[in-house]
């Protein structure tokens, strides 16, 4: 299913979310497209750089950031950006602009690290040299946050060409279970041009988004009670 709308209007203009979308398209159009294969090679994240078993074009503490803005094909970037546009605006509305920006990058880091560690632990030497790229991990964190914040919203989208409406709780819950299933049976699935964010990055990002949002919500609920007890 391709989500097109969640039916919830953001109360504040999503400056950060739009800036992230624009940045992704700018990198794709002006950096990647002219020399796609070399761009993917030079700016992707390589799991083997985590333990020093290889030396990538960039050190891991830089490449996890650059890799978040890379995509392997038009389908890759368009699919990611549709999800980010639909679900990101409301998460930014809830978190606030600066917190959302920090959350997005933290989610991308956790997602990339999750896939990197799993690859090092369970993959072959060739797997650890496979470039990882894409915004999917960070976007998975956004979906995890949305899953907690707006479970009762209705997602409107297309299944092939047929329009459907489905609750966000079911849609995102099924999305996560599918990622978890694929992570177990297709551990190192990569996208076009020899690289891609694998399914464990999606799982790690989503779980991170859920946990952070639950902790944030718990903090908001417990604060008044604590103040009342102290008074």
mmCIF file with all atom_site columns, C-alpha atoms in Angstrom:
data_model
loop_
_atom_site.group_PDB
_atom_site.id
_atom_site.type_symbol
_atom_site.label_atom_id
_atom_site.label_alt_id
_atom_site.label_comp_id
_atom_site.label_asym_id
_atom_site.label_entity_id
_atom_site.label_seq_id
_atom_site.pdbx_PDB_ins_code
_atom_site.Cartn_x
_atom_site.Cartn_y
_atom_site.Cartn_z
_atom_site.occupancy
_atom_site.B_iso_or_equiv
_atom_site.pdbx_formal_charge
_atom_site.auth_seq_id
_atom_site.auth_comp_id
_atom_site.auth_asym_id
_atom_site.auth_atom_id
_atom_site.pdbx_PDB_model_num
ATOM 1   C CA . UNK A 1 1   ? 0.000  0.000   0.000   1.00 0.00 ? 1   UNK A CA 1
ATOM 2   C CA . UNK A 1 2   ? 1.219  3.482   -0.878  1.00 0.00 ? 2   UNK A CA 1
ATOM 3   C CA . UNK A 1 3   ? 0.031  6.004   1.751   1.00 0.00 ? 3   UNK A CA 1
ATOM 4   C CA . UNK A 1 4   ? -1.266 9.282   0.375   1.00 0.00 ? 4   UNK A CA 1
ATOM 5   C CA . UNK A 1 5   ? -2.809 10.983  3.402   1.00 0.00 ? 5   UNK A CA 1
ATOM 6   C CA . UNK A 1 6   ? -3.534 10.455  7.080   1.00 0.00 ? 6   UNK A CA 1
ATOM 7   C CA . UNK A 1 7   ? -6.310 13.024  7.278   1.00 0.00 ? 7   UNK A CA 1
ATOM 8   C CA . UNK A 1 8   ? -4.664 14.982  10.111  1.00 0.00 ? 8   UNK A CA 1
ATOM 9   C CA . UNK A 1 9   ? -3.759 18.593  9.427   1.00 0.00 ? 9   UNK A CA 1
ATOM 10  C CA . UNK A 1 10  ? -0.563 19.759  11.127  1.00 0.00 ? 10  UNK A CA 1
ATOM 11  C CA . UNK A 1 11  ? -1.063 22.683  13.488  1.00 0.00 ? 11  UNK A CA 1
ATOM 12  C CA . UNK A 1 12  ? 2.366  24.090  12.649  1.00 0.00 ? 12  UNK A CA 1
ATOM 13  C CA . UNK A 1 13  ? 4.048  24.287  9.275   1.00 0.00 ? 13  UNK A CA 1
ATOM 14  C CA . UNK A 1 14  ? 6.484  21.320  9.068   1.00 0.00 ? 14  UNK A CA 1
ATOM 15  C CA . UNK A 1 15  ? 9.621  23.308  8.197   1.00 0.00 ? 15  UNK A CA 1
ATOM 16  C CA . UNK A 1 16  ? 12.020 20.559  9.236   1.00 0.00 ? 16  UNK A CA 1
ATOM 17  C CA . UNK A 1 17  ? 10.213 17.741  7.477   1.00 0.00 ? 17  UNK A CA 1
ATOM 18  C CA . UNK A 1 18  ? 10.055 19.694  4.228   1.00 0.00 ? 18  UNK A CA 1
ATOM 19  C CA . UNK A 1 19  ? 13.732 20.652  4.553   1.00 0.00 ? 19  UNK A CA 1
ATOM 20  C CA . UNK A 1 20  ? 14.677 16.974  4.947   1.00 0.00 ? 20  UNK A CA 1
ATOM 21  C CA . UNK A 1 21  ? 12.662 16.045  1.849   1.00 0.00 ? 21  UNK A CA 1
ATOM 22  C CA . UNK A 1 22  ? 14.259 18.861  -0.167  1.00 0.00 ? 22  UNK A CA 1
ATOM 23  C CA . UNK A 1 23  ? 17.737 17.831  1.015   1.00 0.00 ? 23  UNK A CA 1
ATOM 24  C CA . UNK A 1 24  ? 17.150 14.227  -0.054  1.00 0.00 ? 24  UNK A CA 1
ATOM 25  C CA . UNK A 1 25  ? 16.002 15.254  -3.519  1.00 0.00 ? 25  UNK A CA 1
ATOM 26  C CA . UNK A 1 26  ? 18.876 17.734  -3.860  1.00 0.00 ? 26  UNK A CA 1
ATOM 27  C CA . UNK A 1 27  ? 21.434 15.030  -3.058  1.00 0.00 ? 27  UNK A CA 1
ATOM 28  C CA . UNK A 1 28  ? 19.733 12.641  -5.475  1.00 0.00 ? 28  UNK A CA 1
ATOM 29  C CA . UNK A 1 29  ? 19.485 15.102  -8.358  1.00 0.00 ? 29  UNK A CA 1
ATOM 30  C CA . UNK A 1 30  ? 22.760 17.007  -8.065  1.00 0.00 ? 30  UNK A CA 1
ATOM 31  C CA . UNK A 1 31  ? 25.136 14.554  -6.395  1.00 0.00 ? 31  UNK A CA 1
ATOM 32  C CA . UNK A 1 32  ? 23.997 11.036  -7.210  1.00 0.00 ? 32  UNK A CA 1
ATOM 33  C CA . UNK A 1 33  ? 22.394 11.093  -10.655 1.00 0.00 ? 33  UNK A CA 1
ATOM 34  C CA . UNK A 1 34  ? 25.405 12.480  -12.549 1.00 0.00 ? 34  UNK A CA 1
ATOM 35  C CA . UNK A 1 35  ? 27.618 9.605   -11.282 1.00 0.00 ? 35  UNK A CA 1
ATOM 36  C CA . UNK A 1 36  ? 25.343 7.191   -9.444  1.00 0.00 ? 36  UNK A CA 1
ATOM 37  C CA . UNK A 1 37  ? 27.642 4.226   -8.855  1.00 0.00 ? 37  UNK A CA 1
ATOM 38  C CA . UNK A 1 38  ? 30.614 6.279   -7.696  1.00 0.00 ? 38  UNK A CA 1
ATOM 39  C CA . UNK A 1 39  ? 28.380 8.420   -5.459  1.00 0.00 ? 39  UNK A CA 1
ATOM 40  C CA . UNK A 1 40  ? 26.929 5.333   -3.813  1.00 0.00 ? 40  UNK A CA 1
ATOM 41  C CA . UNK A 1 41  ? 30.420 3.927   -3.328  1.00 0.00 ? 41  UNK A CA 1
ATOM 42  C CA . UNK A 1 42  ? 31.919 7.058   -1.783  1.00 0.00 ? 42  UNK A CA 1
ATOM 43  C CA . UNK A 1 43  ? 29.127 8.195   0.551   1.00 0.00 ? 43  UNK A CA 1
ATOM 44  C CA . UNK A 1 44  ? 27.529 4.955   1.775   1.00 0.00 ? 44  UNK A CA 1
ATOM 45  C CA . UNK A 1 45  ? 27.913 3.353   5.187   1.00 0.00 ? 45  UNK A CA 1
ATOM 46  C CA . UNK A 1 46  ? 29.974 0.158   5.361   1.00 0.00 ? 46  UNK A CA 1
ATOM 47  C CA . UNK A 1 47  ? 29.462 -2.134  8.388   1.00 0.00 ? 47  UNK A CA 1
ATOM 48  C CA . UNK A 1 48  ? 33.090 -3.282  8.281   1.00 0.00 ? 48  UNK A CA 1
ATOM 49  C CA . UNK A 1 49  ? 34.223 0.249   9.183   1.00 0.00 ? 49  UNK A CA 1
ATOM 50  C CA . UNK A 1 50  ? 32.637 -0.181  12.629  1.00 0.00 ? 50  UNK A CA 1
ATOM 51  C CA . UNK A 1 51  ? 35.217 -2.705  13.814  1.00 0.00 ? 51  UNK A CA 1
ATOM 52  C CA . UNK A 1 52  ? 38.064 -1.523  11.606  1.00 0.00 ? 52  UNK A CA 1
ATOM 53  C CA . UNK A 1 53  ? 38.123 -4.647  9.434   1.00 0.00 ? 53  UNK A CA 1
ATOM 54  C CA . UNK A 1 54  ? 38.042 -2.364  6.400   1.00 0.00 ? 54  UNK A CA 1
ATOM 55  C CA . UNK A 1 55  ? 38.666 1.263   5.552   1.00 0.00 ? 55  UNK A CA 1
ATOM 56  C CA . UNK A 1 56  ? 35.732 2.822   3.729   1.00 0.00 ? 56  UNK A CA 1
ATOM 57  C CA . UNK A 1 57  ? 35.887 5.993   1.633   1.00 0.00 ? 57  UNK A CA 1
ATOM 58  C CA . UNK A 1 58  ? 34.641 7.845   4.724   1.00 0.00 ? 58  UNK A CA 1
ATOM 59  C CA . UNK A 1 59  ? 34.918 6.899   8.433   1.00 0.00 ? 59  UNK A CA 1
ATOM 60  C CA . UNK A 1 60  ? 31.780 5.366   9.935   1.00 0.00 ? 60  UNK A CA 1
ATOM 61  C CA . UNK A 1 61  ? 31.096 8.400   12.145  1.00 0.00 ? 61  UNK A CA 1
ATOM 62  C CA . UNK A 1 62  ? 30.622 10.478  8.996   1.00 0.00 ? 62  UNK A CA 1
ATOM 63  C CA . UNK A 1 63  ? 29.248 7.906   6.566   1.00 0.00 ? 63  UNK A CA 1
ATOM 64  C CA . UNK A 1 64  ? 26.205 7.063   8.700   1.00 0.00 ? 64  UNK A CA 1
ATOM 65  C CA . UNK A 1 65  ? 25.076 10.660  8.094   1.00 0.00 ? 65  UNK A CA 1
ATOM 66  C CA . UNK A 1 66  ? 25.885 10.886  4.393   1.00 0.00 ? 66  UNK A CA 1
ATOM 67  C CA . UNK A 1 67  ? 24.307 7.474   3.754   1.00 0.00 ? 67  UNK A CA 1
ATOM 68  C CA . UNK A 1 68  ? 20.983 8.731   5.167   1.00 0.00 ? 68  UNK A CA 1
ATOM 69  C CA . UNK A 1 69  ? 20.631 11.069  2.181   1.00 0.00 ? 69  UNK A CA 1
ATOM 70  C CA . UNK A 1 70  ? 21.536 8.549   -0.527  1.00 0.00 ? 70  UNK A CA 1
ATOM 71  C CA . UNK A 1 71  ? 19.142 6.452   -2.613  1.00 0.00 ? 71  UNK A CA 1
ATOM 72  C CA . UNK A 1 72  ? 19.686 3.782   -5.218  1.00 0.00 ? 72  UNK A CA 1
ATOM 73  C CA . UNK A 1 73  ? 16.873 4.538   -7.662  1.00 0.00 ? 73  UNK A CA 1
ATOM 74  C CA . UNK A 1 74  ? 13.888 6.753   -8.370  1.00 0.00 ? 74  UNK A CA 1
ATOM 75  C CA . UNK A 1 75  ? 11.601 4.145   -6.788  1.00 0.00 ? 75  UNK A CA 1
ATOM 76  C CA . UNK A 1 76  ? 13.765 4.133   -3.678  1.00 0.00 ? 76  UNK A CA 1
ATOM 77  C CA . UNK A 1 77  ? 13.688 7.883   -3.067  1.00 0.00 ? 77  UNK A CA 1
ATOM 78  C CA . UNK A 1 78  ? 10.056 8.422   -4.127  1.00 0.00 ? 78  UNK A CA 1
ATOM 79  C CA . UNK A 1 79  ? 8.820  5.622   -1.862  1.00 0.00 ? 79  UNK A CA 1
ATOM 80  C CA . UNK A 1 80  ? 10.786 6.950   1.107   1.00 0.00 ? 80  UNK A CA 1
ATOM 81  C CA . UNK A 1 81  ? 9.727  10.546  0.617   1.00 0.00 ? 81  UNK A CA 1
ATOM 82  C CA . UNK A 1 82  ? 6.033  9.676   0.291   1.00 0.00 ? 82  UNK A CA 1
ATOM 83  C CA . UNK A 1 83  ? 6.129  7.983   3.701   1.00 0.00 ? 83  UNK A CA 1
ATOM 84  C CA . UNK A 1 84  ? 8.045  10.905  5.200   1.00 0.00 ? 84  UNK A CA 1
ATOM 85  C CA . UNK A 1 85  ? 5.674  13.532  3.820   1.00 0.00 ? 85  UNK A CA 1
ATOM 86  C CA . UNK A 1 86  ? 2.552  11.686  5.003   1.00 0.00 ? 86  UNK A CA 1
ATOM 87  C CA . UNK A 1 87  ? 3.702  10.723  8.508   1.00 0.00 ? 87  UNK A CA 1
ATOM 88  C CA . UNK A 1 88  ? 6.533  13.118  9.326   1.00 0.00 ? 88  UNK A CA 1
ATOM 89  C CA . UNK A 1 89  ? 4.561  16.353  9.471   1.00 0.00 ? 89  UNK A CA 1
ATOM 90  C CA . UNK A 1 90  ? 2.443  15.217  12.415  1.00 0.00 ? 90  UNK A CA 1
ATOM 91  C CA . UNK A 1 91  ? 5.364  13.770  14.347  1.00 0.00 ? 91  UNK A CA 1
ATOM 92  C CA . UNK A 1 92  ? 7.154  17.108  13.915  1.00 0.00 ? 92  UNK A CA 1
ATOM 93  C CA . UNK A 1 93  ? 3.965  18.817  15.105  1.00 0.00 ? 93  UNK A CA 1
ATOM 94  C CA . UNK A 1 94  ? 4.018  16.726  18.278  1.00 0.00 ? 94  UNK A CA 1
ATOM 95  C CA . UNK A 1 95  ? 7.758  16.867  18.972  1.00 0.00 ? 95  UNK A CA 1
ATOM 96  C CA . UNK A 1 96  ? 8.445  20.448  17.916  1.00 0.00 ? 96  UNK A CA 1
ATOM 97  C CA . UNK A 1 97  ? 10.832 21.479  15.152  1.00 0.00 ? 97  UNK A CA 1
ATOM 98  C CA . UNK A 1 98  ? 14.236 21.112  16.836  1.00 0.00 ? 98  UNK A CA 1
ATOM 99  C CA . UNK A 1 99  ? 13.348 17.973  18.792  1.00 0.00 ? 99  UNK A CA 1
ATOM 100 C CA . UNK A 1 100 ? 12.027 16.387  15.625  1.00 0.00 ? 100 UNK A CA 1
ATOM 101 C CA . UNK A 1 101 ? 15.264 17.156  13.796  1.00 0.00 ? 101 UNK A CA 1
ATOM 102 C CA . UNK A 1 102 ? 17.305 15.579  16.584  1.00 0.00 ? 102 UNK A CA 1
ATOM 103 C CA . UNK A 1 103 ? 14.947 12.613  16.750  1.00 0.00 ? 103 UNK A CA 1
ATOM 104 C CA . UNK A 1 104 ? 15.197 12.035  12.986  1.00 0.00 ? 104 UNK A CA 1
ATOM 105 C CA . UNK A 1 105 ? 18.984 11.922  13.013  1.00 0.00 ? 105 UNK A CA 1
ATOM 106 C CA . UNK A 1 106 ? 19.094 9.812   16.177  1.00 0.00 ? 106 UNK A CA 1
ATOM 107 C CA . UNK A 1 107 ? 16.676 7.355   14.565  1.00 0.00 ? 107 UNK A CA 1
ATOM 108 C CA . UNK A 1 108 ? 18.868 7.175   11.481  1.00 0.00 ? 108 UNK A CA 1
ATOM 109 C CA . UNK A 1 109 ? 21.938 6.518   13.621  1.00 0.00 ? 109 UNK A CA 1
ATOM 110 C CA . UNK A 1 110 ? 20.253 3.734   15.611  1.00 0.00 ? 110 UNK A CA 1
ATOM 111 C CA . UNK A 1 111 ? 18.891 2.161   12.434  1.00 0.00 ? 111 UNK A CA 1
ATOM 112 C CA . UNK A 1 112 ? 22.254 2.196   10.657  1.00 0.00 ? 112 UNK A CA 1
ATOM 113 C CA . UNK A 1 113 ? 24.038 0.917   13.766  1.00 0.00 ? 113 UNK A CA 1
ATOM 114 C CA . UNK A 1 114 ? 21.500 -1.883  14.201  1.00 0.00 ? 114 UNK A CA 1
ATOM 115 C CA . UNK A 1 115 ? 22.042 -3.145  10.683  1.00 0.00 ? 115 UNK A CA 1
ATOM 116 C CA . UNK A 1 116 ? 25.787 -2.724  10.970  1.00 0.00 ? 116 UNK A CA 1
ATOM 117 C CA . UNK A 1 117 ? 26.057 -4.729  14.189  1.00 0.00 ? 117 UNK A CA 1
ATOM 118 C CA . UNK A 1 118 ? 23.760 -7.494  12.914  1.00 0.00 ? 118 UNK A CA 1
ATOM 119 C CA . UNK A 1 119 ? 25.815 -7.705  9.731   1.00 0.00 ? 119 UNK A CA 1
ATOM 120 C CA . UNK A 1 120 ? 29.061 -7.993  11.680  1.00 0.00 ? 120 UNK A CA 1
ATOM 121 C CA . UNK A 1 121 ? 27.622 -10.647 13.993  1.00 0.00 ? 121 UNK A CA 1
ATOM 122 C CA . UNK A 1 122 ? 25.736 -12.789 11.498  1.00 0.00 ? 122 UNK A CA 1
ATOM 123 C CA . UNK A 1 123 ? 26.995 -11.891 8.046   1.00 0.00 ? 123 UNK A CA 1
ATOM 124 C CA . UNK A 1 124 ? 29.898 -12.939 5.884   1.00 0.00 ? 124 UNK A CA 1
ATOM 125 C CA . UNK A 1 125 ? 32.947 -10.814 5.164   1.00 0.00 ? 125 UNK A CA 1
ATOM 126 C CA . UNK A 1 126 ? 31.364 -9.861  1.834   1.00 0.00 ? 126 UNK A CA 1
ATOM 127 C CA . UNK A 1 127 ? 28.199 -8.736  3.619   1.00 0.00 ? 127 UNK A CA 1
ATOM 128 C CA . UNK A 1 128 ? 30.174 -6.389  5.862   1.00 0.00 ? 128 UNK A CA 1
ATOM 129 C CA . UNK A 1 129 ? 31.598 -4.694  2.757   1.00 0.00 ? 129 UNK A CA 1
ATOM 130 C CA . UNK A 1 130 ? 28.145 -4.086  1.237   1.00 0.00 ? 130 UNK A CA 1
ATOM 131 C CA . UNK A 1 131 ? 27.243 -0.374  1.156   1.00 0.00 ? 131 UNK A CA 1
ATOM 132 C CA . UNK A 1 132 ? 24.203 0.605   3.207   1.00 0.00 ? 132 UNK A CA 1
ATOM 133 C CA . UNK A 1 133 ? 22.233 3.692   2.181   1.00 0.00 ? 133 UNK A CA 1
ATOM 134 C CA . UNK A 1 134 ? 18.850 5.339   2.333   1.00 0.00 ? 134 UNK A CA 1
ATOM 135 C CA . UNK A 1 135 ? 16.577 7.368   4.581   1.00 0.00 ? 135 UNK A CA 1
ATOM 136 C CA . UNK A 1 136 ? 14.464 4.308   5.398   1.00 0.00 ? 136 UNK A CA 1
ATOM 137 C CA . UNK A 1 137 ? 15.930 3.756   8.870   1.00 0.00 ? 137 UNK A CA 1
ATOM 138 C CA . UNK A 1 138 ? 15.293 7.321   10.019  1.00 0.00 ? 138 UNK A CA 1
ATOM 139 C CA . UNK A 1 139 ? 11.835 7.245   8.453   1.00 0.00 ? 139 UNK A CA 1
ATOM 140 C CA . UNK A 1 140 ? 11.133 3.970   10.283  1.00 0.00 ? 140 UNK A CA 1
ATOM 141 C CA . UNK A 1 141 ? 11.782 5.857   13.539  1.00 0.00 ? 141 UNK A CA 1
ATOM 142 C CA . UNK A 1 142 ? 9.222  8.464   12.434  1.00 0.00 ? 142 UNK A CA 1
ATOM 143 C CA . UNK A 1 143 ? 6.726  5.673   11.729  1.00 0.00 ? 143 UNK A CA 1
ATOM 144 C CA . UNK A 1 144 ? 7.351  4.197   15.172  1.00 0.00 ? 144 UNK A CA 1
ATOM 145 C CA . UNK A 1 145 ? 6.622  7.557   16.776  1.00 0.00 ? 145 UNK A CA 1
ATOM 146 C CA . UNK A 1 146 ? 3.489  7.999   14.673  1.00 0.00 ? 146 UNK A CA 1
ATOM 147 C CA . UNK A 1 147 ? 2.325  4.504   15.664  1.00 0.00 ? 147 UNK A CA 1
ATOM 148 C CA . UNK A 1 148 ? 2.246  5.639   19.302  1.00 0.00 ? 148 UNK A CA 1
ATOM 149 C CA . UNK A 1 149 ? 1.027  9.198   18.779  1.00 0.00 ? 149 UNK A CA 1
ATOM 150 C CA . UNK A 1 150 ? -1.764 8.719   16.216  1.00 0.00 ? 150 UNK A CA 1
ATOM 151 C CA . UNK A 1 151 ? -2.882 5.063   16.222  1.00 0.00 ? 151 UNK A CA 1
ATOM 152 C CA . UNK A 1 152 ? -6.512 5.932   15.533  1.00 0.00 ? 152 UNK A CA 1
ATOM 153 C CA . UNK A 1 153 ? -5.929 8.055   12.455  1.00 0.00 ? 153 UNK A CA 1
ATOM 154 C CA . UNK A 1 154 ? -7.105 6.740   9.088   1.00 0.00 ? 154 UNK A CA 1
ATOM 155 C CA . UNK A 1 155 ? -4.536 6.247   6.373   1.00 0.00 ? 155 UNK A CA 1
ATOM 156 C CA . UNK A 1 156 ? -5.774 6.740   2.826   1.00 0.00 ? 156 UNK A CA 1
ATOM 157 C CA . UNK A 1 157 ? -3.711 5.110   0.097   1.00 0.00 ? 157 UNK A CA 1
ATOM 158 C CA . UNK A 1 158 ? -3.527 2.901   -2.933  1.00 0.00 ? 158 UNK A CA 1
ATOM 159 C CA . UNK A 1 159 ? -3.122 -0.840  -3.225  1.00 0.00 ? 159 UNK A CA 1
ATOM 160 C CA . UNK A 1 160 ? -1.859 -1.000  -6.808  1.00 0.00 ? 160 UNK A CA 1
ATOM 161 C CA . UNK A 1 161 ? -4.616 1.255   -8.257  1.00 0.00 ? 161 UNK A CA 1
ATOM 162 C CA . UNK A 1 162 ? -7.414 0.631   -5.749  1.00 0.00 ? 162 UNK A CA 1
ATOM 163 C CA . UNK A 1 163 ? -8.024 3.300   -3.093  1.00 0.00 ? 163 UNK A CA 1
ATOM 164 C CA . UNK A 1 164 ? -8.341 2.027   0.477   1.00 0.00 ? 164 UNK A CA 1
ATOM 165 C CA . UNK A 1 165 ? -8.708 3.471   3.957   1.00 0.00 ? 165 UNK A CA 1
ATOM 166 C CA . UNK A 1 166 ? -7.166 1.695   6.928   1.00 0.00 ? 166 UNK A CA 1
ATOM 167 C CA . UNK A 1 167 ? -6.316 2.580   10.515  1.00 0.00 ? 167 UNK A CA 1
ATOM 168 C CA . UNK A 1 168 ? -2.759 3.731   11.150  1.00 0.00 ? 168 UNK A CA 1
ATOM 169 C CA . UNK A 1 169 ? -2.491 1.177   13.947  1.00 0.00 ? 169 UNK A CA 1
ATOM 170 C CA . UNK A 1 170 ? -3.142 -1.693  11.546  1.00 0.00 ? 170 UNK A CA 1
ATOM 171 C CA . UNK A 1 171 ? -1.189 -0.229  8.630   1.00 0.00 ? 171 UNK A CA 1
ATOM 172 C CA . UNK A 1 172 ? 1.981  0.552   10.595  1.00 0.00 ? 172 UNK A CA 1
ATOM 173 C CA . UNK A 1 173 ? 1.659  -2.569  12.733  1.00 0.00 ? 173 UNK A CA 1
ATOM 174 C CA . UNK A 1 174 ? 1.508  -4.729  9.625   1.00 0.00 ? 174 UNK A CA 1
ATOM 175 C CA . UNK A 1 175 ? 4.385  -2.738  8.095   1.00 0.00 ? 175 UNK A CA 1
ATOM 176 C CA . UNK A 1 176 ? 6.560  -3.461  11.127  1.00 0.00 ? 176 UNK A CA 1
ATOM 177 C CA . UNK A 1 177 ? 5.689  -7.158  11.236  1.00 0.00 ? 177 UNK A CA 1
ATOM 178 C CA . UNK A 1 178 ? 6.553  -7.432  7.554   1.00 0.00 ? 178 UNK A CA 1
ATOM 179 C CA . UNK A 1 179 ? 9.938  -5.781  8.175   1.00 0.00 ? 179 UNK A CA 1
ATOM 180 C CA . UNK A 1 180 ? 10.565 -8.148  11.080  1.00 0.00 ? 180 UNK A CA 1
ATOM 181 C CA . UNK A 1 181 ? 9.622  -11.156 8.966   1.00 0.00 ? 181 UNK A CA 1
ATOM 182 C CA . UNK A 1 182 ? 11.848 -10.070 6.100   1.00 0.00 ? 182 UNK A CA 1
ATOM 183 C CA . UNK A 1 183 ? 14.693 -9.276  8.491   1.00 0.00 ? 183 UNK A CA 1
ATOM 184 C CA . UNK A 1 184 ? 14.751 -12.892 9.609   1.00 0.00 ? 184 UNK A CA 1
ATOM 185 C CA . UNK A 1 185 ? 14.526 -14.368 6.120   1.00 0.00 ? 185 UNK A CA 1
ATOM 186 C CA . UNK A 1 186 ? 16.368 -11.764 4.074   1.00 0.00 ? 186 UNK A CA 1
ATOM 187 C CA . UNK A 1 187 ? 18.988 -10.484 6.464   1.00 0.00 ? 187 UNK A CA 1
ATOM 188 C CA . UNK A 1 188 ? 21.031 -8.462  4.022   1.00 0.00 ? 188 UNK A CA 1
ATOM 189 C CA . UNK A 1 189 ? 18.592 -7.468  1.325   1.00 0.00 ? 189 UNK A CA 1
ATOM 190 C CA . UNK A 1 190 ? 20.034 -4.538  -0.630  1.00 0.00 ? 190 UNK A CA 1
ATOM 191 C CA . UNK A 1 191 ? 18.592 -2.145  -3.133  1.00 0.00 ? 191 UNK A CA 1
ATOM 192 C CA . UNK A 1 192 ? 19.835 -1.203  -6.568  1.00 0.00 ? 192 UNK A CA 1
ATOM 193 C CA . UNK A 1 193 ? 23.440 -0.358  -7.372  1.00 0.00 ? 193 UNK A CA 1
ATOM 194 C CA . UNK A 1 194 ? 24.945 -2.710  -4.847  1.00 0.00 ? 194 UNK A CA 1
ATOM 195 C CA . UNK A 1 195 ? 23.639 -1.244  -1.631  1.00 0.00 ? 195 UNK A CA 1
ATOM 196 C CA . UNK A 1 196 ? 20.693 -0.305  0.517   1.00 0.00 ? 196 UNK A CA 1
ATOM 197 C CA . UNK A 1 197 ? 19.303 -0.063  4.011   1.00 0.00 ? 197 UNK A CA 1
ATOM 198 C CA . UNK A 1 198 ? 18.481 -3.625  5.055   1.00 0.00 ? 198 UNK A CA 1
ATOM 199 C CA . UNK A 1 199 ? 15.399 -4.726  6.964   1.00 0.00 ? 199 UNK A CA 1
ATOM 200 C CA . UNK A 1 200 ? 17.068 -4.754  10.377  1.00 0.00 ? 200 UNK A CA 1
ATOM 201 C CA . UNK A 1 201 ? 17.645 -1.024  9.941   1.00 0.00 ? 201 UNK A CA 1
ATOM 202 C CA . UNK A 1 202 ? 13.877 -0.620  9.563   1.00 0.00 ? 202 UNK A CA 1
ATOM 203 C CA . UNK A 1 203 ? 13.254 -2.764  12.639  1.00 0.00 ? 203 UNK A CA 1
ATOM 204 C CA . UNK A 1 204 ? 15.832 -0.901  14.712  1.00 0.00 ? 204 UNK A CA 1
ATOM 205 C CA . UNK A 1 205 ? 14.538 2.500   13.643  1.00 0.00 ? 205 UNK A CA 1
ATOM 206 C CA . UNK A 1 206 ? 10.886 1.640   14.312  1.00 0.00 ? 206 UNK A CA 1
ATOM 207 C CA . UNK A 1 207 ? 11.599 0.196   17.772  1.00 0.00 ? 207 UNK A CA 1
ATOM 208 C CA . UNK A 1 208 ? 13.676 3.265   18.597  1.00 0.00 ? 208 UNK A CA 1
ATOM 209 C CA . UNK A 1 209 ? 10.796 5.539   17.571  1.00 0.00 ? 209 UNK A CA 1
ATOM 210 C CA . UNK A 1 210 ? 8.305  3.589   19.676  1.00 0.00 ? 210 UNK A CA 1
ATOM 211 C CA . UNK A 1 211 ? 10.524 3.573   22.778  1.00 0.00 ? 211 UNK A CA 1
ATOM 212 C CA . UNK A 1 212 ? 11.463 7.256   22.590  1.00 0.00 ? 212 UNK A CA 1
ATOM 213 C CA . UNK A 1 213 ? 7.841  8.299   22.100  1.00 0.00 ? 213 UNK A CA 1
ATOM 214 C CA . UNK A 1 214 ? 6.609  6.100   24.953  1.00 0.00 ? 214 UNK A CA 1
ATOM 215 C CA . UNK A 1 215 ? 9.264  7.504   27.291  1.00 0.00 ? 215 UNK A CA 1
ATOM 216 C CA . UNK A 1 216 ? 8.443  11.030  26.201  1.00 0.00 ? 216 UNK A CA 1
ATOM 217 C CA . UNK A 1 217 ? 4.710  10.437  26.759  1.00 0.00 ? 217 UNK A CA 1
ATOM 218 C CA . UNK A 1 218 ? 5.364  8.845   30.152  1.00 0.00 ? 218 UNK A CA 1
ATOM 219 C CA . UNK A 1 219 ? 7.414  11.861  31.163  1.00 0.00 ? 219 UNK A CA 1
ATOM 220 C CA . UNK A 1 220 ? 4.600  14.214  30.214  1.00 0.00 ? 220 UNK A CA 1
ATOM 221 C CA . UNK A 1 221 ? 2.069  12.202  32.221  1.00 0.00 ? 221 UNK A CA 1
ATOM 222 C CA . UNK A 1 222 ? 4.201  11.702  35.322  1.00 0.00 ? 222 UNK A CA 1
ATOM 223 C CA . UNK A 1 223 ? 5.378  15.302  35.695  1.00 0.00 ? 223 UNK A CA 1
ATOM 224 C CA . UNK A 1 224 ? 2.072  16.768  36.985  1.00 0.00 ? 224 UNK A CA 1
ATOM 225 C CA . UNK A 1 225 ? 1.688  13.900  39.454  1.00 0.00 ? 225 UNK A CA 1
ATOM 226 C CA . UNK A 1 226 ? 5.202  14.398  40.770  1.00 0.00 ? 226 UNK A CA 1
ATOM 227 C CA . UNK A 1 227 ? 4.586  18.116  41.160  1.00 0.00 ? 227 UNK A CA 1
ATOM 228 C CA . UNK A 1 228 ? 1.347  17.481  42.992  1.00 0.00 ? 228 UNK A CA 1
ATOM 229 C CA . UNK A 1 229 ? 3.008  15.050  45.403  1.00 0.00 ? 229 UNK A CA 1
ATOM 230 C CA . UNK A 1 230 ? 5.777  17.517  46.123  1.00 0.00 ? 230 UNK A CA 1
ATOM 231 C CA . UNK A 1 231 ? 3.264  20.282  46.781  1.00 0.00 ? 231 UNK A CA 1
#
